[in-house]
């Protein structure tokens, strides 16, 4: 069997869908910006008002050379930390060519160094450094988009490089169709690397997620600036709940190596854009909203939102950890009592514990945490709720893709498993 078979099954309705997703996802972060530019314009009073605003834009409103160069510096700084900071090397999953790649795990230390530098910058230069970030939001957004797109072109072109016939470039199963644009969008090469520097894992975790924390901090400072040194509980709450998710990502950095994005998906425009643009600029929507529209929540409502967020986080974390522990050592006392089914492929599938409740209970936890972020903004505007709507669509689509992957891998064992664990994401409902 050939190592790189032709892709026969398209995602996103194939090439036309890929074009639509590229255009729509590019426009959405800008629309969300102009759709929520000030307290009384969130959303704007009419489509006409939004249109008039869009028509008044100049290039200087959206693009700034200095910020674009600073953005390059930001990515370069994180790449430098990757090399300079010591870390443990972890093996990824076994690839189709029988190889296992190694990944340096030092993201958490990079996050801590960046937080320390941000703190020093704040003490030395004051709030201005962070106001510079929040005030140039659109310029950063365009810079990130340009970088993501250039990077996607680079990895696509490089996937055609000459290699020895014994060691061909390993392509993703989904990104080797007959349509060049589709392959560029979905990702042609599985794990593009420069030496041992893995572009996909670097992008997935560092510039976007650490950038999201810095953006959130800059919006917190912005609110404090507007409110003369004071921040609302809602801002503190969203900063805390998103901070928990960001720190969790780096504490459990190695577990990203088993996610679908790393094991199965190619690195193309969609992930490059998703990691660098979508994550920081869409995930910071709530703190940007709160910087412009300080919301006062009642103490009871704040507690309820915090409880919802922590519950969502615990479902997300405990279920993911349970699967990781079970897959690493099924005899570990923490998972010893759990029931599972054996499959012909040799892997075991849990049927009790978190994974007996629904086939993707971890998605439910992630979504509930996301809902708590949105609720910190109150109910005055629908704009910050865009996040949970998009996330529901992403998770439903992702669950279907994972189901297809598992059905292909486990065949009749997967049907047996689905008969025992009946629900996809929400126990008793879906
Ligand atoms: N914030 C965001 O924007 C996003 C967050 N995420 C989060 O990323 C995390 C990882 O998600 P994802 O990569 O989709 O996949 P999951 O972590 O949900 O893992 C799915 C894989 O786990 C294995 N598996 C499935 N059922 C069982 C079982 N019963 N027992 C043991 N193993 C099982 C299968 O792999 P195998 O072949 O090994 O059997 C399956 O392909 C999630 O928590 C998700 O919420 C994801 C997307 C976006
Ligand atoms: C169409 C479009 C906008 C696609 C982009 C999707 C991406 C935004 C997401 C695909 C999978 C993701 C993951 C995370 C962020 C969002 C993207 C890139 C993630 C890094 C967030 C932090 C988590 O702890 C995680 C590491 C589990 C997660 C992995 C998947």
Coordinates of C-alpha atoms and ligand atoms in Angstrom, one line a residue:
X1 CA 0.0 0.0 0.0
X2 CA 1.3 3.5 -0.9
X3 CA 2.4 5.7 2.1
X4 CA 0.5 8.7 0.8
X5 CA -2.8 7.6 -0.7
X6 CA -5.0 10.1 -2.5
X7 CA -7.6 11.8 -0.4
X8 CA -11.1 10.6 -1.3
X9 CA -13.2 12.2 1.5
X10 CA -13.5 15.9 1.7
X11 CA -14.2 18.0 4.8
X12 CA -16.1 21.4 4.7
X13 CA -18.0 20.3 1.5
X14 CA -14.8 20.1 -0.5
X15 CA -13.0 22.9 -2.4
X16 CA -15.9 25.3 -2.6
X17 CA -16.4 24.9 1.2
X18 CA -12.7 25.5 1.7
X19 CA -12.9 28.8 -0.2
X20 CA -16.0 29.9 1.7
X21 CA -14.4 29.0 5.1
X22 CA -11.2 30.9 4.2
X23 CA -13.1 34.0 3.2
X24 CA -15.7 34.0 6.0
X25 CA -13.2 33.2 8.8
X26 CA -10.9 36.0 7.6
X27 CA -13.7 38.5 7.6
X28 CA -15.3 37.5 10.9
X29 CA -12.7 38.8 13.4
X30 CA -12.9 42.2 11.6
X31 CA -16.7 42.2 11.7
X32 CA -16.7 41.3 15.4
X33 CA -14.3 44.3 15.9
X34 CA -16.5 46.8 13.9
X35 CA -19.6 45.1 15.2
X36 CA -18.6 46.1 18.8
X37 CA -16.5 49.3 18.6
X38 CA -17.9 51.1 21.6
X39 CA -20.5 50.7 24.4
X40 CA -23.4 52.1 22.3
X41 CA -22.3 50.4 19.0
X42 CA -22.3 46.7 20.1
X43 CA -23.8 45.7 17.8
X44 CA -24.1 48.9 15.6
X45 CA -27.6 50.5 15.4
X46 CA -28.1 49.2 11.8
X47 CA -26.4 47.2 9.0
X48 CA -26.2 50.6 7.2
X49 CA -24.2 52.1 10.1
X50 CA -21.8 49.1 10.0
X51 CA -21.5 49.4 6.2
X52 CA -20.8 53.2 6.4
X53 CA -18.1 52.5 9.0
X54 CA -16.5 49.8 6.8
X55 CA -16.6 52.1 3.8
X56 CA -14.7 54.8 5.7
X57 CA -11.7 52.6 6.4
X58 CA -8.3 53.3 5.1
X59 CA -5.3 51.0 4.8
X60 CA -3.7 52.7 7.8
X61 CA -6.7 51.7 10.0
X62 CA -6.0 48.0 9.5
X63 CA -2.3 47.7 8.6
X64 CA 0.7 49.1 10.4
X65 CA 4.3 48.2 9.3
X66 CA 5.8 48.7 12.7
X67 CA 3.2 46.4 14.4
X68 CA 3.8 43.8 11.7
X69 CA 7.5 43.9 12.4
X70 CA 6.8 43.7 16.1
X71 CA 4.6 40.7 15.5
X72 CA 7.5 39.0 13.6
X73 CA 9.6 39.8 16.7
X74 CA 7.0 38.2 18.9
X75 CA 7.0 34.9 17.0
X76 CA 10.8 35.1 16.8
X77 CA 11.1 35.7 20.6
X78 CA 9.0 32.6 21.3
X79 CA 11.0 30.5 18.9
X80 CA 14.1 31.6 20.7
X81 CA 12.7 30.6 24.0
X82 CA 11.9 27.2 22.5
X83 CA 15.6 26.7 21.8
X84 CA 17.0 28.4 24.9
X85 CA 14.8 27.1 27.7
X86 CA 15.6 23.5 28.7
X87 CA 12.8 21.0 28.4
X88 CA 12.0 17.3 28.4
X89 CA 11.7 15.4 25.1
X90 CA 8.4 13.5 24.6
X91 CA 7.6 11.0 21.8
X92 CA 4.6 11.6 19.7
X93 CA 2.3 8.9 18.4
X94 CA 3.6 6.2 16.0
X95 CA 3.2 7.6 12.4
X96 CA 2.1 5.7 9.3
X97 CA 5.7 5.4 8.3
X98 CA 6.5 3.7 11.6
X99 CA 8.4 6.7 13.0
X100 CA 7.8 8.6 16.2
X101 CA 8.7 12.2 16.3
X102 CA 10.2 13.8 19.4
X103 CA 8.9 17.1 20.9
X104 CA 10.6 19.5 23.3
X105 CA 8.2 20.3 26.1
X106 CA 9.1 23.7 27.5
X107 CA 6.0 25.7 26.8
X108 CA 5.1 26.2 30.5
X109 CA 8.5 27.7 31.2
X110 CA 8.1 30.0 28.1
X111 CA 4.7 31.1 29.5
X112 CA 6.3 31.9 32.9
X113 CA 9.2 33.8 31.4
X114 CA 6.8 35.8 29.3
X115 CA 4.6 36.6 32.3
X116 CA 7.7 37.6 34.3
X117 CA 8.8 39.9 31.4
X118 CA 5.3 41.4 31.1
X119 CA 5.3 42.1 34.9
X120 CA 8.7 43.8 34.6
X121 CA 7.6 45.8 31.6
X122 CA 4.5 46.9 33.6
X123 CA 6.6 48.0 36.6
X124 CA 9.2 49.8 34.4
X125 CA 7.0 51.4 31.7
X126 CA 3.6 51.4 33.4
X127 CA 0.3 50.8 31.7
X128 CA 1.3 52.3 28.4
X129 CA 2.9 49.2 27.0
X130 CA -0.3 47.3 27.4
X131 CA -2.5 50.1 26.2
X132 CA -0.3 50.0 23.1
X133 CA -1.4 46.4 22.6
X134 CA -5.1 46.9 23.1
X135 CA -5.2 50.2 21.1
X136 CA -3.6 48.6 18.1
X137 CA -5.9 45.5 18.1
X138 CA -6.7 45.8 14.4
X139 CA -3.1 46.2 13.4
X140 CA -2.1 43.1 15.4
X141 CA -4.9 41.2 13.8
X142 CA -3.8 42.0 10.3
X143 CA -0.2 41.2 11.2
X144 CA -1.2 37.8 12.5
X145 CA -3.3 37.1 9.5
X146 CA -0.5 38.0 7.1
X147 CA 2.0 35.9 9.1
X148 CA -0.4 32.9 9.2
X149 CA -1.0 33.1 5.5
X150 CA 2.6 33.5 4.5
X151 CA 3.5 30.6 6.8
X152 CA 0.7 28.4 5.2
X153 CA 2.1 29.2 1.7
X154 CA 5.6 28.3 2.9
X155 CA 4.6 24.9 4.4
X156 CA 2.5 24.1 1.4
X157 CA 5.3 24.9 -1.1
X158 CA 7.9 23.1 1.1
X159 CA 5.7 19.9 1.2
X160 CA 6.8 19.4 -2.5
X161 CA 10.5 19.3 -1.6
X162 CA 12.8 16.6 -3.0
X163 CA 13.6 13.8 -0.6
X164 CA 15.1 10.3 -1.0
X165 CA 12.6 7.8 -2.4
X166 CA 13.0 5.7 0.8
X167 CA 11.9 8.7 3.0
X168 CA 9.1 10.6 1.2
X169 CA 7.5 13.6 2.8
X170 CA 4.7 12.2 5.0
X171 CA 1.4 13.8 3.9
X172 CA -1.8 14.0 5.9
X173 CA -4.5 11.6 4.8
X174 CA -6.9 14.5 4.4
X175 CA -4.6 16.9 2.5
X176 CA -3.6 14.9 -0.6
X177 CA -6.6 15.5 -2.9
X178 CA -6.4 16.5 -6.5
X179 CA -7.3 20.2 -5.6
X180 CA -4.3 22.3 -4.7
X181 CA -6.3 25.0 -2.9
X182 CA -8.1 22.4 -0.8
X183 CA -4.7 20.8 0.2
X184 CA -3.3 24.3 1.0
X185 CA -6.3 25.0 3.2
X186 CA -6.5 21.7 5.1
X187 CA -2.8 21.1 5.2
X188 CA -0.8 18.9 2.9
X189 CA 2.2 17.9 5.0
X190 CA 1.4 16.1 8.3
X191 CA 4.3 17.4 10.5
X192 CA 6.3 20.2 8.8
X193 CA 9.5 20.7 10.7
X194 CA 12.7 22.8 10.4
X195 CA 15.2 20.4 11.9
X196 CA 13.6 19.3 15.2
X197 CA 11.4 22.5 15.4
X198 CA 7.9 21.3 14.8
X199 CA 5.9 24.1 13.2
X200 CA 2.5 22.7 13.9
X201 CA 2.9 22.1 17.7
X202 CA 4.8 25.4 18.1
X203 CA 1.9 27.3 16.4
X204 CA -0.8 25.3 18.2
X205 CA 0.4 26.4 21.6
X206 CA 2.7 29.3 21.8
X207 CA 2.2 32.6 19.8
X208 CA -1.6 32.3 19.8
X209 CA -2.4 31.1 23.3
X210 CA 0.3 33.2 25.1
X211 CA -0.8 36.1 22.9
X212 CA -4.4 35.6 24.0
X213 CA -3.2 36.0 27.7
X214 CA -1.4 39.2 26.8
X215 CA -4.4 40.6 24.9
X216 CA -6.6 39.8 27.9
X217 CA -4.2 41.5 30.2
X218 CA -4.0 44.6 27.9
X219 CA -7.8 44.7 28.0
X220 CA -7.8 44.5 31.7
X221 CA -5.4 47.4 31.9
X222 CA -7.6 49.3 29.4
X223 CA -10.6 48.9 31.6
X224 CA -8.6 50.0 34.6
X225 CA -7.5 53.0 32.6
X226 CA -11.1 53.9 31.7
X227 CA -12.3 53.4 35.2
X228 CA -9.5 55.3 36.9
X229 CA -7.6 52.3 38.3
X230 CA -10.5 50.1 39.1
X231 CA -11.6 46.8 37.4
X232 CA -15.0 45.2 37.6
X233 CA -15.6 41.7 39.0
X234 CA -16.7 40.6 35.6
X235 CA -13.3 41.5 34.1
X236 CA -11.5 39.8 37.0
X237 CA -13.7 36.7 36.5
X238 CA -13.1 36.3 32.8
X239 CA -9.4 36.9 33.3
X240 CA -9.3 34.2 35.9
X241 CA -11.5 31.6 34.0
X242 CA -9.6 32.1 30.8
X243 CA -6.3 32.1 32.7
X244 CA -7.1 28.7 34.2
X245 CA -7.6 27.3 30.6
X246 CA -4.4 28.9 29.3
X247 CA -2.3 27.7 32.2
X248 CA -3.9 24.2 32.0
X249 CA -3.0 24.0 28.3
X250 CA 0.7 24.5 29.2
X251 CA 0.7 22.4 32.4
X252 CA -0.6 19.5 30.2
X253 CA 1.4 20.5 27.2
X254 CA 2.4 17.0 26.3
X255 CA -1.2 15.9 25.9
X256 CA -1.6 18.1 22.9
X257 CA 0.6 15.5 21.1
X258 CA -2.3 13.1 21.1
X259 CA -5.0 15.5 19.8
X260 CA -6.5 15.0 16.4
X261 CA -4.8 18.2 15.1
X262 CA -1.3 16.8 15.8
X263 CA -1.8 13.1 15.0
X264 CA -4.1 13.3 12.0
X265 CA -4.5 16.8 10.5
X266 CA -2.0 18.4 8.1
X267 CA -0.6 21.9 8.9
X268 CA -2.2 24.2 6.4
X269 CA -4.0 27.5 6.3
X270 CA -6.8 26.4 8.5
X271 CA -4.6 25.5 11.5
X272 CA -2.0 28.3 10.9
X273 CA -4.9 30.8 10.8
X274 CA -6.8 29.1 13.6
X275 CA -3.8 29.1 15.9
X276 CA -2.5 32.6 15.2
X277 CA -5.6 34.6 14.4
X278 CA -8.7 32.8 15.6
X279 CA -7.4 31.8 19.1
X280 CA -6.1 35.1 20.3
X281 CA -8.5 37.5 18.6
X282 CA -11.7 35.5 18.9
X283 CA -11.0 34.0 22.4
X284 CA -10.3 37.4 23.8
X285 CA -13.7 38.7 22.6
X286 CA -15.2 38.8 26.1
X287 CA -12.3 40.8 27.7
X288 CA -12.3 43.2 24.8
X289 CA -16.1 43.7 25.3
X290 CA -15.6 44.3 29.0
X291 CA -12.9 46.8 28.4
X292 CA -15.3 48.9 26.3
X293 CA -18.5 48.1 28.3
X294 CA -17.7 47.6 32.0
X295 CA -20.5 45.3 33.3
X296 CA -21.5 45.1 36.9
X297 CA -22.7 41.6 37.8
X298 CA -24.6 40.8 41.0
X299 CA -22.6 38.8 43.5
X300 CA -25.0 35.8 43.1
X301 CA -24.7 35.8 39.4
X302 CA -20.9 36.1 39.6
X303 CA -20.8 33.1 41.9
X304 CA -23.0 31.1 39.5
X305 CA -20.8 31.9 36.6
X306 CA -17.7 30.9 38.5
X307 CA -19.3 27.6 39.5
X308 CA -20.3 26.9 35.9
X309 CA -16.8 27.7 34.7
X310 CA -15.1 25.6 37.3
X311 CA -17.5 22.7 36.7
X312 CA -16.9 22.9 32.9
X313 CA -13.1 23.0 33.5
X314 CA -13.2 20.0 35.9
X315 CA -15.2 17.9 33.4
X316 CA -12.8 18.9 30.6
X317 CA -9.7 18.2 32.7
X318 CA -10.7 15.1 34.6
X319 CA -12.1 13.4 31.5
X320 CA -9.0 14.2 29.4
X321 CA -6.7 13.1 32.3
X322 CA -8.7 9.9 32.9
X323 CA -8.2 8.8 29.2
X324 CA -4.5 9.8 29.3
X325 CA -3.8 7.8 32.5
X326 CA -5.7 4.8 31.2
X327 CA -4.0 4.8 27.8
X328 CA -0.5 5.2 29.5
X329 CA -1.0 2.6 32.2
X330 CA -4.4 0.8 32.5
X331 CA -3.3 -0.7 35.8
X332 CA -2.8 2.8 37.4
X333 CA -4.9 2.8 40.7
X334 CA -6.7 5.9 39.5
X335 CA -8.3 4.0 36.6
X336 CA -8.1 0.4 37.8
X337 CA -11.8 -0.1 38.6
X338 CA -13.0 1.2 35.2
X339 CA -14.5 -1.1 32.6
X340 CA -13.4 -1.2 29.0
X341 CA -13.8 -3.2 25.8
X342 CA -10.9 -4.8 24.0
X343 CA -10.7 -4.1 20.3
X344 CA -9.2 -6.1 17.4
X345 CA -6.7 -3.2 16.8
X346 CA -5.3 -3.8 20.3
X347 CA -6.5 -0.5 21.8
X348 CA -8.9 -0.5 24.8
X349 CA -12.0 1.7 24.9
X350 CA -13.3 2.9 28.3
X351 CA -17.0 2.3 28.9
X352 CA -17.4 3.5 32.4
X353 CA -16.1 6.6 34.3
X354 CA -16.2 9.9 32.3
X355 CA -16.0 8.1 28.9
X356 CA -19.0 5.9 29.8
X357 CA -21.2 9.0 30.1
X358 CA -20.8 10.3 26.5
X359 CA -18.3 9.6 23.7
X360 CA -16.9 13.2 24.0
X361 CA -17.8 14.3 27.5
X362 CA -14.5 16.4 27.4
X363 CA -16.1 18.6 24.7
X364 CA -19.1 19.3 27.0
X365 CA -16.8 20.5 29.7
X366 CA -14.9 22.7 27.3
X367 CA -18.1 24.2 26.0
X368 CA -19.5 24.9 29.5
X369 CA -16.3 26.7 30.4
X370 CA -16.6 28.7 27.2
X371 CA -20.3 29.6 28.1
X372 CA -19.1 30.9 31.5
X373 CA -16.7 33.2 29.7
X374 CA -19.6 34.6 27.7
X375 CA -21.9 35.0 30.7
X376 CA -19.3 37.3 32.4
X377 CA -20.4 39.9 29.9
X378 CA -24.0 39.9 31.1
X379 CA -26.9 40.1 28.7
X380 CA -26.7 43.6 27.1
X381 CA -25.1 42.4 23.8
X382 CA -25.2 39.2 21.8
X383 CA -21.7 39.9 20.3
X384 CA -19.5 38.2 23.0
X385 CA -21.8 35.1 22.7
X386 CA -20.4 34.5 19.2
X387 CA -17.8 32.3 20.9
X388 CA -20.1 29.6 22.2
X389 CA -22.1 29.5 19.0
X390 CA -19.0 29.0 16.9
X391 CA -17.5 26.5 19.4
X392 CA -20.7 24.4 19.4
X393 CA -20.4 24.1 15.6
X394 CA -16.7 23.3 15.8
X395 CA -17.2 20.6 18.4
X396 CA -20.1 19.0 16.7
X397 CA -18.1 18.9 13.4
X398 CA -15.0 17.6 15.3
X399 CA -17.0 14.8 17.0
X400 CA -18.3 13.7 13.6
X401 CA -14.7 13.6 12.2
X402 CA -13.4 11.7 15.2
X403 CA -16.3 9.3 14.9
X404 CA -15.4 8.6 11.3
X405 CA -11.8 8.1 12.3
X406 CA -12.7 5.6 15.0
X407 CA -15.2 3.8 12.9
X408 CA -12.5 3.3 10.2
X409 CA -10.0 2.2 12.8
X410 CA -12.2 0.0 15.1
X411 CA -14.8 -1.2 12.5
X412 CA -17.4 -3.5 14.3
X413 CA -15.8 -2.8 17.7
X414 CA -16.8 0.9 17.3
X415 CA -20.4 -0.1 16.7
X416 CA -20.2 -2.3 19.8
X417 CA -18.8 0.7 21.8
X418 CA -21.5 3.1 20.5
X419 CA -24.2 0.6 21.6
X420 CA -22.8 0.8 25.1
X421 CA -22.0 4.5 25.2
X422 CA -25.0 5.9 23.4
X423 CA -24.5 9.6 23.6
X424 CA -22.0 11.7 21.5
X425 CA -21.4 14.8 23.7
X426 CA -24.3 15.5 26.2
X427 CA -25.3 12.5 28.3
X428 CA -29.0 11.7 27.8
X429 CA -29.5 14.5 25.2
X430 CA -27.1 14.3 22.2
Ligands
LIG1 N1 -10.7 25.3 22.8 C1 -10.7 24.9 21.6 O1 -10.9 25.7 20.6 C2 -10.7 23.5 21.2 C3 -10.4 22.6 22.2 N2 -10.3 21.2 22.0 C4 -10.1 20.3 23.1 O2 -9.0 19.5 22.8 C5 -9.1 18.3 23.5 C6 -8.7 17.1 22.6 O3 -9.7 16.8 21.7 P1 -9.6 15.8 20.4 O4 -8.2 15.9 19.9 O5 -10.7 16.2 19.5 O6 -9.8 14.4 20.9 P2 -10.1 13.6 22.3 O7 -9.1 14.0 23.3 O8 -11.5 13.7 22.6 O9 -9.7 12.1 21.9 C7 -10.4 11.4 20.9 C8 -9.6 10.1 20.7 O10 -9.6 9.4 22.0 C9 -9.7 8.0 21.8 N3 -10.9 7.5 22.4 C10 -12.2 7.7 22.1 N4 -13.0 7.2 22.9 C11 -12.3 6.5 23.9 C12 -12.6 5.7 25.0 N5 -13.8 5.5 25.3 N6 -11.5 5.2 25.7 C13 -10.3 5.5 25.4 N7 -9.9 6.2 24.3 C14 -10.9 6.7 23.5 C15 -9.7 7.8 20.3 O11 -8.4 7.7 19.8 P3 -7.6 6.3 19.6 O12 -7.4 6.2 18.1 O13 -6.3 6.5 20.3 O14 -8.5 5.2 20.1 C16 -10.3 9.1 19.8 O15 -9.9 9.4 18.5 C17 -10.6 18.2 24.0 O16 -10.6 18.3 25.4 C18 -11.3 19.3 23.3 O17 -12.3 19.9 24.2 C19 -10.5 20.8 20.7 C20 -10.7 21.6 19.7 C21 -10.8 23.1 19.8
LIG2 C1 -12.5 27.1 10.8 C2 -11.5 27.5 11.9 C3 -11.7 28.8 12.4 C4 -10.7 26.6 12.3 C5 -9.7 26.7 13.3 C6 -9.9 25.8 14.5 C7 -8.9 26.1 15.6 C8 -9.2 27.5 16.1 C9 -8.9 25.0 16.7 C10 -8.7 23.6 16.2 C11 -8.2 22.9 17.3 C12 -7.8 23.7 18.3 C13 -7.3 23.4 19.6 C14 -7.0 24.4 20.5 C15 -7.3 25.9 20.1 C16 -8.2 26.0 18.9 C17 -7.8 25.1 17.8 C18 -6.5 25.6 17.2 C19 -6.3 24.2 21.8 C20 -4.9 24.5 21.5 C21 -6.9 25.2 22.9 C22 -6.2 24.9 24.3 C23 -6.6 23.5 24.7 O1 -6.1 23.2 26.0 C24 -6.1 22.4 23.7 C25 -4.6 22.2 23.8 C26 -6.7 21.1 24.2 C27 -6.6 22.8 22.3 C28 -6.2 21.8 21.2 C29 -7.1 22.0 20.0

